[in-house]
Short mmCIF file of C-alpha atoms in Angstrom, two decimals:
data_model
loop_
_atom_site.label_atom_id
_atom_site.label_comp_id
_atom_site.label_asym_id
_atom_site.label_seq_id
_atom_site.Cartn_x
_atom_site.Cartn_y
_atom_site.Cartn_z
CA UNK A 1 24.73 -11.41 27.62
CA UNK A 2 27.87 -10.79 25.09
CA UNK A 3 26.46 -9.77 21.22
CA UNK A 4 28.76 -8.77 18.63
CA UNK A 5 28.56 -5.77 16.24
CA UNK A 6 26.12 -5.58 13.12
CA UNK A 7 27.61 -6.05 9.99
CA UNK A 8 27.92 -2.28 8.44
CA UNK A 9 27.29 -3.46 5.30
CA UNK A 10 23.65 -4.65 5.19
CA UNK A 11 24.24 -6.31 1.47
CA UNK A 12 26.55 -9.19 3.23
CA UNK A 13 23.81 -10.07 6.24
CA UNK A 14 20.86 -10.29 4.17
CA UNK A 15 21.42 -10.79 0.58
CA UNK A 16 18.92 -10.65 -1.77
CA UNK A 17 17.43 -14.27 -3.15
CA UNK A 18 20.07 -15.96 -5.46
CA UNK A 19 17.54 -16.97 -7.84
CA UNK A 20 15.89 -13.18 -7.76
CA UNK A 21 16.11 -11.78 -11.22
CA UNK A 22 17.41 -8.13 -11.71
CA UNK A 23 17.07 -7.78 -15.45
CA UNK A 24 16.23 -9.88 -18.10
CA UNK A 25 12.44 -11.50 -19.71
CA UNK A 26 11.59 -12.61 -15.60
CA UNK A 27 12.12 -9.49 -14.48
CA UNK A 28 10.55 -7.64 -16.58
CA UNK A 29 7.22 -9.76 -16.17
CA UNK A 30 7.74 -9.74 -12.14
CA UNK A 31 7.87 -5.60 -11.86
CA UNK A 32 4.79 -5.62 -14.80
CA UNK A 33 2.95 -8.16 -12.65
CA UNK A 34 3.66 -6.34 -9.06
CA UNK A 35 2.46 -2.72 -10.59
CA UNK A 36 -0.84 -4.44 -12.69
CA UNK A 37 -1.33 -6.26 -8.84
CA UNK A 38 -1.25 -2.38 -6.95
CA UNK A 39 -3.19 -1.27 -9.27
CA UNK A 40 -5.84 -3.52 -9.24
CA UNK A 41 -6.89 -3.06 -5.22
CA UNK A 42 -7.26 0.56 -6.08
CA UNK A 43 -9.14 0.43 -9.15
CA UNK A 44 -11.79 -1.97 -7.39
CA UNK A 45 -13.44 0.92 -5.33
CA UNK A 46 -12.09 3.95 -7.38
CA UNK A 47 -13.02 3.34 -10.70
CA UNK A 48 -16.64 3.24 -10.44
CA UNK A 49 -16.69 6.12 -8.17
CA UNK A 50 -18.12 8.16 -11.22
CA UNK A 51 -21.14 5.86 -11.49
CA UNK A 52 -22.51 6.43 -7.81
CA UNK A 53 -25.45 8.61 -9.63
CA UNK A 54 -26.42 6.45 -12.50
CA UNK A 55 -26.37 3.69 -9.52
CA UNK A 56 -28.70 5.34 -7.31
CA UNK A 57 -31.16 5.72 -10.40
CA UNK A 58 -30.66 2.39 -11.40
CA UNK A 59 -31.31 1.06 -7.70
CA UNK A 60 -34.03 3.33 -6.60
CA UNK A 61 -31.75 4.08 -3.66
CA UNK A 62 -30.84 7.12 -1.63
CA UNK A 63 -26.96 7.99 -2.24
CA UNK A 64 -26.11 7.45 1.33
CA UNK A 65 -27.29 3.74 0.07
CA UNK A 66 -25.05 3.17 -2.41
CA UNK A 67 -21.97 4.67 -1.15
CA UNK A 68 -22.63 1.58 0.78
CA UNK A 69 -21.11 0.06 -1.99
CA UNK A 70 -17.88 1.67 -1.24
CA UNK A 71 -17.43 1.71 2.47
CA UNK A 72 -18.24 -2.66 1.95
CA UNK A 73 -15.25 -2.84 -0.32
CA UNK A 74 -12.82 -1.05 1.75
CA UNK A 75 -14.42 -3.34 4.32
CA UNK A 76 -12.92 -6.24 2.71
CA UNK A 77 -9.69 -4.67 1.54
CA UNK A 78 -8.90 -4.04 5.12
CA UNK A 79 -10.08 -7.05 6.43
CA UNK A 80 -9.10 -9.58 3.76
CA UNK A 81 -5.01 -8.08 4.08
CA UNK A 82 -5.32 -9.07 7.91
CA UNK A 83 -6.69 -12.48 7.30
CA UNK A 84 -4.60 -13.43 4.32
CA UNK A 85 -1.59 -11.83 5.03
CA UNK A 86 -0.84 -14.80 7.88
CA UNK A 87 -1.92 -17.71 5.24
CA UNK A 88 0.20 -16.66 2.97
CA UNK A 89 3.17 -16.42 5.13
CA UNK A 90 1.69 -20.11 6.21
CA UNK A 91 1.11 -21.81 2.93
CA UNK A 92 2.89 -19.46 0.31
CA UNK A 93 2.29 -15.99 -2.05
CA UNK A 94 1.15 -17.59 -5.07
CA UNK A 95 -1.76 -20.21 -3.40
CA UNK A 96 -3.25 -17.43 -1.79
CA UNK A 97 -2.88 -15.08 -4.67
CA UNK A 98 -4.89 -17.54 -6.94
CA UNK A 99 -7.39 -17.83 -4.19
CA UNK A 100 -7.98 -14.22 -4.30
CA UNK A 101 -7.87 -13.45 -7.57
CA UNK A 102 -10.80 -15.95 -7.93
CA UNK A 103 -12.83 -15.05 -5.29
CA UNK A 104 -12.97 -11.28 -6.53
CA UNK A 105 -13.33 -12.81 -10.22
CA UNK A 106 -16.86 -14.39 -8.38
CA UNK A 107 -17.80 -11.17 -6.96
CA UNK A 108 -17.36 -9.16 -9.74
CA UNK A 109 -19.46 -11.11 -11.83
CA UNK A 110 -22.51 -12.01 -9.51
CA UNK A 111 -22.43 -8.19 -8.86
CA UNK A 112 -23.18 -7.43 -12.02
CA UNK A 113 -26.47 -9.16 -12.07
CA UNK A 114 -27.47 -8.02 -8.62
CA UNK A 115 -31.43 -7.28 -7.76
CA UNK A 116 -31.00 -5.12 -5.17
CA UNK A 117 -28.73 -2.82 -3.55
CA UNK A 118 -28.16 -4.91 -0.95
CA UNK A 119 -27.70 -7.82 -3.07
CA UNK A 120 -24.63 -5.57 -4.48
CA UNK A 121 -23.34 -4.42 -1.15
CA UNK A 122 -22.97 -8.08 0.07
CA UNK A 123 -21.14 -8.75 -3.25
CA UNK A 124 -18.90 -5.59 -2.93
CA UNK A 125 -17.50 -7.29 0.57
CA UNK A 126 -16.84 -10.14 -1.49
CA UNK A 127 -15.08 -7.93 -4.29
CA UNK A 128 -13.14 -6.49 -1.41
CA UNK A 129 -11.90 -9.65 0.07
CA UNK A 130 -10.85 -10.92 -2.97
CA UNK A 131 -8.79 -7.65 -3.97
CA UNK A 132 -7.15 -7.57 -0.55
CA UNK A 133 -4.71 -10.81 -2.09
CA UNK A 134 -3.39 -8.73 -5.29
CA UNK A 135 -2.90 -5.51 -3.16
CA UNK A 136 -0.95 -6.73 0.03
CA UNK A 137 1.13 -9.15 -2.03
CA UNK A 138 2.17 -6.21 -4.53
CA UNK A 139 4.45 -5.08 -1.38
CA UNK A 140 4.99 -8.24 -0.02
CA UNK A 141 6.89 -10.26 -3.16
CA UNK A 142 9.35 -7.78 -3.65
CA UNK A 143 10.66 -7.97 0.33
CA UNK A 144 10.42 -11.56 -0.47
CA UNK A 145 13.02 -11.36 -3.44
CA UNK A 146 15.29 -8.30 -2.65
CA UNK A 147 17.17 -6.43 0.13
CA UNK A 148 18.38 -2.60 0.04
CA UNK A 149 18.33 -0.68 -2.84
CA UNK A 150 17.17 -3.49 -5.23
CA UNK A 151 14.11 -3.55 -2.94
CA UNK A 152 14.09 -0.09 -2.92
CA UNK A 153 13.87 0.31 -6.85
CA UNK A 154 11.30 -2.18 -7.01
CA UNK A 155 8.77 -0.53 -4.33
CA UNK A 156 9.56 2.94 -6.08
CA UNK A 157 7.55 1.40 -8.90
CA UNK A 158 4.88 -0.32 -6.62
CA UNK A 159 4.31 3.36 -4.69
CA UNK A 160 3.90 5.30 -7.92
CA UNK A 161 1.18 2.98 -8.98
CA UNK A 162 0.08 2.91 -5.26
CA UNK A 163 -0.44 6.85 -5.57
CA UNK A 164 -0.94 6.76 -9.29
CA UNK A 165 -3.92 4.52 -9.54
CA UNK A 166 -6.34 6.36 -7.00
CA UNK A 167 -5.98 9.37 -8.85
CA UNK A 168 -6.69 8.08 -12.19
CA UNK A 169 -9.06 5.06 -11.74
CA UNK A 170 -12.17 8.18 -11.17
CA UNK A 171 -10.98 9.31 -14.52
CA UNK A 172 -11.37 6.23 -16.75
CA UNK A 173 -14.10 4.67 -14.70
CA UNK A 174 -15.90 8.56 -15.45
CA UNK A 175 -14.94 7.74 -19.49
CA UNK A 176 -15.88 3.99 -19.28
CA UNK A 177 -19.30 4.63 -17.43
CA UNK A 178 -20.41 7.38 -20.13
CA UNK A 179 -19.68 4.70 -23.18
CA UNK A 180 -20.94 1.30 -21.16
CA UNK A 181 -22.63 2.21 -17.96
CA UNK A 182 -22.34 1.53 -14.53
CA UNK A 183 -22.33 -2.75 -15.32
CA UNK A 184 -19.41 -1.80 -17.91
CA UNK A 185 -17.09 -0.96 -15.06
CA UNK A 186 -17.43 -3.94 -12.97
CA UNK A 187 -17.05 -6.42 -16.34
CA UNK A 188 -13.87 -4.68 -17.18
CA UNK A 189 -12.60 -5.50 -13.45
CA UNK A 190 -13.63 -9.25 -14.04
CA UNK A 191 -11.81 -9.45 -16.95
CA UNK A 192 -8.87 -7.35 -15.02
CA UNK A 193 -8.99 -10.34 -12.40
CA UNK A 194 -8.76 -13.03 -14.84
CA UNK A 195 -5.59 -11.31 -16.78
CA UNK A 196 -4.09 -11.20 -13.41
CA UNK A 197 -5.26 -14.87 -12.74
CA UNK A 198 -3.84 -16.17 -15.94
CA UNK A 199 -0.29 -14.24 -15.49
CA UNK A 200 -0.09 -15.81 -11.95
CA UNK A 201 0.91 -19.22 -13.26
CA UNK A 202 3.88 -17.50 -15.06
CA UNK A 203 4.68 -16.23 -11.40
CA UNK A 204 7.20 -18.17 -9.67
CA UNK A 205 6.29 -18.96 -5.71
CA UNK A 206 8.79 -16.10 -3.65
CA UNK A 207 8.20 -17.64 -0.67
CA UNK A 208 10.46 -21.11 -0.38
CA UNK A 209 8.94 -23.76 1.92
CA UNK A 210 11.75 -23.19 4.54
CA UNK A 211 11.48 -19.78 4.92
CA UNK A 212 7.62 -20.36 5.89
CA UNK A 213 5.50 -19.97 9.63
CA UNK A 214 4.68 -23.80 10.82
CA UNK A 215 3.93 -25.15 13.81
CA UNK A 216 0.35 -24.60 14.89
CA UNK A 217 -2.00 -22.72 13.01
CA UNK A 218 -2.14 -19.74 15.86
CA UNK A 219 1.19 -18.77 15.79
CA UNK A 220 0.66 -16.60 11.79
CA UNK A 221 -1.34 -14.23 13.84
CA UNK A 222 0.51 -13.59 16.83
CA UNK A 223 3.26 -12.19 14.23
CA UNK A 224 0.94 -8.66 14.65
CA UNK A 225 1.89 -8.44 18.00
CA UNK A 226 5.86 -8.67 17.25
CA UNK A 227 5.58 -6.26 14.39
CA UNK A 228 4.36 -4.00 16.51
CA UNK A 229 6.37 -4.03 19.32
CA UNK A 230 9.13 -2.84 16.84
CA UNK A 231 9.44 0.30 17.09
CA UNK A 232 10.87 0.93 13.68
CA UNK A 233 8.44 -0.81 11.51
CA UNK A 234 5.56 0.77 13.19
CA UNK A 235 7.06 4.35 12.37
CA UNK A 236 7.24 3.45 8.87
CA UNK A 237 3.52 2.08 8.47
CA UNK A 238 2.66 5.29 10.00
CA UNK A 239 4.52 7.74 8.05
CA UNK A 240 2.73 6.06 5.37
CA UNK A 241 -0.28 6.14 6.46
CA UNK A 242 -0.32 9.77 7.61
CA UNK A 243 1.08 10.28 3.53
CA UNK A 244 -1.97 7.90 2.47
CA UNK A 245 -4.55 10.27 4.50
CA UNK A 246 -3.35 12.99 2.63
CA UNK A 247 -3.69 11.39 -0.73
CA UNK A 248 -7.54 10.19 0.30
CA UNK A 249 -7.96 13.77 1.47
CA UNK A 250 -6.99 14.91 -1.89
CA UNK A 251 -9.23 13.09 -4.04
CA UNK A 252 -12.20 13.09 -1.84
CA UNK A 253 -11.89 16.86 -2.45
CA UNK A 254 -10.62 18.27 -5.40
CA UNK A 255 -14.21 16.88 -7.46
CA UNK A 256 -16.32 19.22 -5.40
CA UNK A 257 -13.77 21.99 -5.50
CA UNK A 258 -12.74 21.86 -9.10
CA UNK A 259 -16.19 21.27 -10.54
CA UNK A 260 -18.21 22.35 -8.35
CA UNK A 261 -16.32 25.60 -6.82
CA UNK A 262 -14.24 26.57 -10.13
CA UNK A 263 -17.33 25.25 -12.30
CA UNK A 264 -14.72 22.54 -14.66
CA UNK A 265 -16.51 19.51 -16.56
CA UNK A 266 -15.99 16.02 -15.95
CA UNK A 267 -13.58 15.92 -18.67
CA UNK A 268 -11.61 18.97 -17.47
CA UNK A 269 -11.75 17.60 -13.97
CA UNK A 270 -9.97 14.24 -15.34
CA UNK A 271 -7.00 15.98 -17.25
CA UNK A 272 -6.23 17.64 -13.92
CA UNK A 273 -6.61 14.61 -12.25
CA UNK A 274 -4.56 12.48 -14.62
CA UNK A 275 -1.82 15.29 -15.06
CA UNK A 276 -1.50 15.40 -11.13
CA UNK A 277 -0.96 11.74 -11.04
CA UNK A 278 1.81 11.77 -13.05
CA UNK A 279 3.64 13.78 -10.03
CA UNK A 280 2.87 10.59 -8.12
CA UNK A 281 5.33 8.07 -10.06
CA UNK A 282 7.80 11.59 -10.30
CA UNK A 283 8.48 11.80 -6.68
CA UNK A 284 8.72 7.93 -5.76
CA UNK A 285 11.92 8.24 -8.82
CA UNK A 286 13.47 11.18 -7.07
CA UNK A 287 13.22 9.46 -3.75
CA UNK A 288 15.78 6.62 -4.66
CA UNK A 289 18.28 9.52 -5.38
CA UNK A 290 18.62 9.97 -1.07
CA UNK A 291 21.03 7.88 0.59
CA UNK A 292 20.35 6.84 3.02
CA UNK A 293 16.50 6.32 1.73
CA UNK A 294 15.31 7.86 4.84
CA UNK A 295 16.90 11.22 3.89
CA UNK A 296 14.20 11.07 1.43
CA UNK A 297 11.22 10.79 3.88
CA UNK A 298 12.95 13.87 5.49
CA UNK A 299 13.21 16.09 2.64
CA UNK A 300 9.86 15.43 1.50
CA UNK A 301 8.06 15.87 4.99
CA UNK A 302 9.94 19.17 5.76
CA UNK A 303 8.82 20.29 1.66
CA UNK A 304 5.08 18.40 2.27
CA UNK A 305 4.22 20.74 5.53
CA UNK A 306 5.60 23.99 4.45
CA UNK A 307 3.15 23.42 1.38
CA UNK A 308 0.17 23.07 3.10
CA UNK A 309 1.10 26.59 4.73
CA UNK A 310 0.98 27.65 1.40
CA UNK A 311 -2.31 25.20 0.12
CA UNK A 312 -3.89 26.42 3.23
CA UNK A 313 -3.06 30.39 2.94
CA UNK A 314 -4.36 29.80 -0.59
CA UNK A 315 -7.58 28.00 -0.14
CA UNK A 316 -8.61 30.44 2.59
CA UNK A 317 -7.37 34.01 0.64
CA UNK A 318 -6.62 33.33 -3.03
CA UNK A 319 -9.74 32.24 -5.19
CA UNK A 320 -7.68 30.99 -8.22
CA UNK A 321 -7.56 27.66 -9.53
CA UNK A 322 -4.29 27.94 -10.90
CA UNK A 323 -3.02 28.52 -7.86
CA UNK A 324 -4.71 26.10 -6.04
CA UNK A 325 -3.63 23.54 -9.01
CA UNK A 326 0.05 24.45 -8.39
CA UNK A 327 0.47 23.93 -4.75
CA UNK A 328 -1.35 20.33 -5.73
CA UNK A 329 1.25 19.38 -7.77
CA UNK A 330 3.89 20.32 -5.50
CA UNK A 331 2.25 18.29 -2.29
CA UNK A 332 1.45 15.34 -4.82
CA UNK A 333 4.67 14.94 -5.61
CA UNK A 334 5.92 14.84 -1.97
CA UNK A 335 3.33 12.52 -1.43
CA UNK A 336 4.94 9.83 -4.01
CA UNK A 337 8.53 10.09 -2.39
CA UNK A 338 6.92 9.22 0.84
CA UNK A 339 5.31 6.56 -0.49
CA UNK A 340 8.42 4.83 -1.90
CA UNK A 341 10.46 5.55 1.52
CA UNK A 342 8.08 4.28 3.62
CA UNK A 343 6.99 1.21 1.72
CA UNK A 344 10.37 0.19 1.12
CA UNK A 345 11.45 0.62 4.77
CA UNK A 346 8.54 -1.13 6.58
CA UNK A 347 8.62 -4.14 4.13
CA UNK A 348 12.73 -3.97 4.77
CA UNK A 349 12.26 -4.23 8.45
CA UNK A 350 9.39 -6.21 8.44
CA UNK A 351 10.92 -8.92 5.91
CA UNK A 352 10.58 -12.05 7.99
CA UNK A 353 6.77 -11.72 8.35
CA UNK A 354 6.31 -9.88 4.87
CA UNK A 355 2.50 -10.99 4.82
CA UNK A 356 1.77 -9.87 7.80
CA UNK A 357 3.59 -6.54 7.95
CA UNK A 358 2.19 -5.65 4.39
CA UNK A 359 -1.36 -6.05 5.88
CA UNK A 360 -0.21 -4.07 8.09
CA UNK A 361 1.20 -1.49 6.09
CA UNK A 362 -2.13 -1.49 4.10
CA UNK A 363 -4.72 -1.59 7.15
CA UNK A 364 -2.91 2.00 8.92
CA UNK A 365 -3.35 3.44 5.32
CA UNK A 366 -6.88 2.43 5.06
CA UNK A 367 -7.46 3.55 8.80
CA UNK A 368 -5.74 7.44 7.77
CA UNK A 369 -8.03 7.30 4.70
CA UNK A 370 -11.15 6.62 6.30
CA UNK A 371 -10.82 9.47 8.92
CA UNK A 372 -9.60 11.88 6.17
CA UNK A 373 -12.10 11.63 3.48
CA UNK A 374 -14.94 12.86 5.47
CA UNK A 375 -13.29 15.51 7.30
CA UNK A 376 -12.89 17.42 3.90
CA UNK A 377 -16.64 17.33 3.40
CA UNK A 378 -17.49 19.22 7.15
CA UNK A 379 -18.37 23.00 6.43
CA UNK A 380 -17.40 24.93 3.56
CA UNK A 381 -15.20 22.57 1.37
CA UNK A 382 -12.04 24.85 1.00
CA UNK A 383 -11.53 25.77 4.32
CA UNK A 384 -12.27 22.05 5.34
CA UNK A 385 -9.79 20.99 3.00
CA UNK A 386 -7.22 23.18 4.14
CA UNK A 387 -7.30 22.19 7.48
CA UNK A 388 -7.43 18.68 7.01
CA UNK A 389 -4.61 18.64 4.52
CA UNK A 390 -2.26 21.27 7.15
CA UNK A 391 -2.99 18.80 10.22
CA UNK A 392 -1.80 15.48 8.56
CA UNK A 393 0.74 17.08 7.04
CA UNK A 394 2.43 18.16 10.57
CA UNK A 395 1.46 14.53 11.45
CA UNK A 396 3.08 12.95 8.42
CA UNK A 397 6.25 15.72 9.44
CA UNK A 398 6.47 14.48 12.78
CA UNK A 399 6.65 10.79 11.77
CA UNK A 400 9.52 11.67 9.60
CA UNK A 401 11.59 13.21 12.13
CA UNK A 402 10.75 10.32 13.84
CA UNK A 403 12.33 8.58 10.96
CA UNK A 404 15.54 10.59 11.21
CA UNK A 405 16.45 9.22 14.25
CA UNK A 406 16.12 5.45 14.06
CA UNK A 407 18.92 3.58 13.21
CA UNK A 408 20.07 3.75 9.30
CA UNK A 409 17.78 2.23 7.05
CA UNK A 410 18.20 -0.80 4.40
CA UNK A 411 20.43 -2.59 7.29
CA UNK A 412 18.70 -5.30 10.08
CA UNK A 413 18.52 -3.06 13.66
CA UNK A 414 19.03 -4.58 16.51
CA UNK A 415 14.95 -4.37 17.38
CA UNK A 416 14.10 -5.96 14.29
CA UNK A 417 16.86 -9.02 14.89
CA UNK A 418 15.21 -10.66 18.24
CA UNK A 419 15.14 -7.70 20.57
CA UNK A 420 11.53 -8.26 20.36
CA UNK A 421 11.94 -12.40 20.40
CA UNK A 422 11.13 -12.54 16.61
CA UNK A 423 12.82 -15.96 15.75
CA UNK A 424 14.58 -15.48 12.37
CA UNK A 425 14.71 -17.58 8.89
CA UNK A 426 15.39 -20.30 7.98
CA UNK A 427 14.46 -21.20 11.36
CA UNK A 428 10.85 -22.25 11.31
CA UNK A 429 8.94 -19.58 13.20
CA UNK A 430 7.68 -22.05 15.74
CA UNK A 431 10.63 -23.31 16.95
CA UNK A 432 12.97 -20.75 17.91
CA UNK A 433 15.13 -22.75 19.97
CA UNK A 434 17.19 -24.32 17.14
CA UNK A 435 18.94 -22.97 13.87
CA UNK A 436 19.97 -24.77 10.84
CA UNK A 437 22.21 -22.41 8.65
CA UNK A 438 20.81 -22.12 4.91
CA UNK A 439 23.86 -21.52 3.68
CA UNK A 440 26.67 -22.28 5.05
CA UNK A 441 29.02 -20.00 2.53
CA UNK A 442 27.36 -16.95 3.55
CA UNK A 443 28.29 -14.37 5.88
CA UNK A 444 26.29 -14.64 9.58
CA UNK A 445 25.72 -12.92 12.12
CA UNK A 446 25.46 -13.30 15.87
CA UNK A 447 22.41 -12.19 17.94
CA UNK A 448 21.71 -11.54 21.81
CA UNK A 449 21.94 -15.10 23.42
CA UNK A 450 18.13 -15.25 24.84
CA UNK A 451 18.26 -16.81 28.44
CA UNK A 452 15.46 -19.30 27.12
CA UNK A 453 17.52 -20.53 24.68
CA UNK A 454 20.31 -22.63 23.72
CA UNK A 455 21.51 -21.58 20.67
CA UNK A 456 24.81 -19.20 21.04
CA UNK A 457 24.11 -17.56 17.73
CA UNK A 458 21.85 -17.31 14.81
CA UNK A 459 22.77 -17.02 11.06
CA UNK A 460 20.59 -14.27 9.10
CA UNK A 461 19.86 -15.42 5.42
#
């Protein structure tokens, strides 16, 4: 079975879309819109956390019952991504985005008029399903349009918001709930979804018809299997998941440590969280300075592990809020770097199935977050937080080491280019035995000939 070497310059192999803007008015619009979509998914759950006590009184229910609203929202986000990912690969991004925003708007509007906590919880599930569309498409759309460093720049902004939004949403929610009550949160989310819905009509479809999944409908969901056979992609999504698990652990523990243990009020707690959230964005931008990009993950993973040791010692032996805060700033900065690198490399590797790839990135993050969040509340909050952060930092270090030995990033790898049997664009995904070059003037790359295929080579778009 003969092969030809891969091009060293990935830009010669998978160039940006010819119509993908890199400057100008629409470029500013698409970046702003992606940032809003990315923040939307986090705000759906985290913004109403400060209102939980008042909702217990309003619905006359237990704390554990009202917390099911959070659980069902997370379930909706996770399930929605896994369902809508294949749909978007088949029908395009724009119709799925519009439908998802309409579903969320209905869920947010109806939740305000809930007569019981049970009714509210079910509407929270609807909200999660709707919000999932915008959340995963914020990672999917850039992979449709950009490649290499251009993709990394866009993902840095999206990654920064992915880390900033969960930390800042409870702060914003606290101020809003004090002013207008818990229902005001959902009126704001309803208005947010309408704004995104209006802007979606300006958004230009990022997935051309010739690059969409064709054939019988079940083939779209089989792409998950193909992606999970791709070692590079799996390493990147696990790296993102472990880093996001650390962020969820930090967010879950911080209110109890800062307010309950150290005695600060809600406003002061909000200032702590808001200040720290800025360092997620800083880390995301610094990651772009590393070439190759994966070196940023290696640096951040090693630094994060050393910082977790310092935080561990602090939470066990040094009872001082400012020492605790200093370690938090360093931890969050490294998380921001990891979000950018992992998001970019994962979506670059899974670009041919961007909807499915984005869904898996989100799902793995939610799994790590769901496991990490309750662990920090077991026993002494300081000690359990120290242990949880240390363990997650060690897991993250392992995945950064695995990233280091992978083939060069931002270039197509042998595995992502047919070793797992994935058909490549512009060939319809249901008919991998034939290929028609989309651009005869573009540089082509020949692939290993498959024993069950008549084609000798497959040009990459």
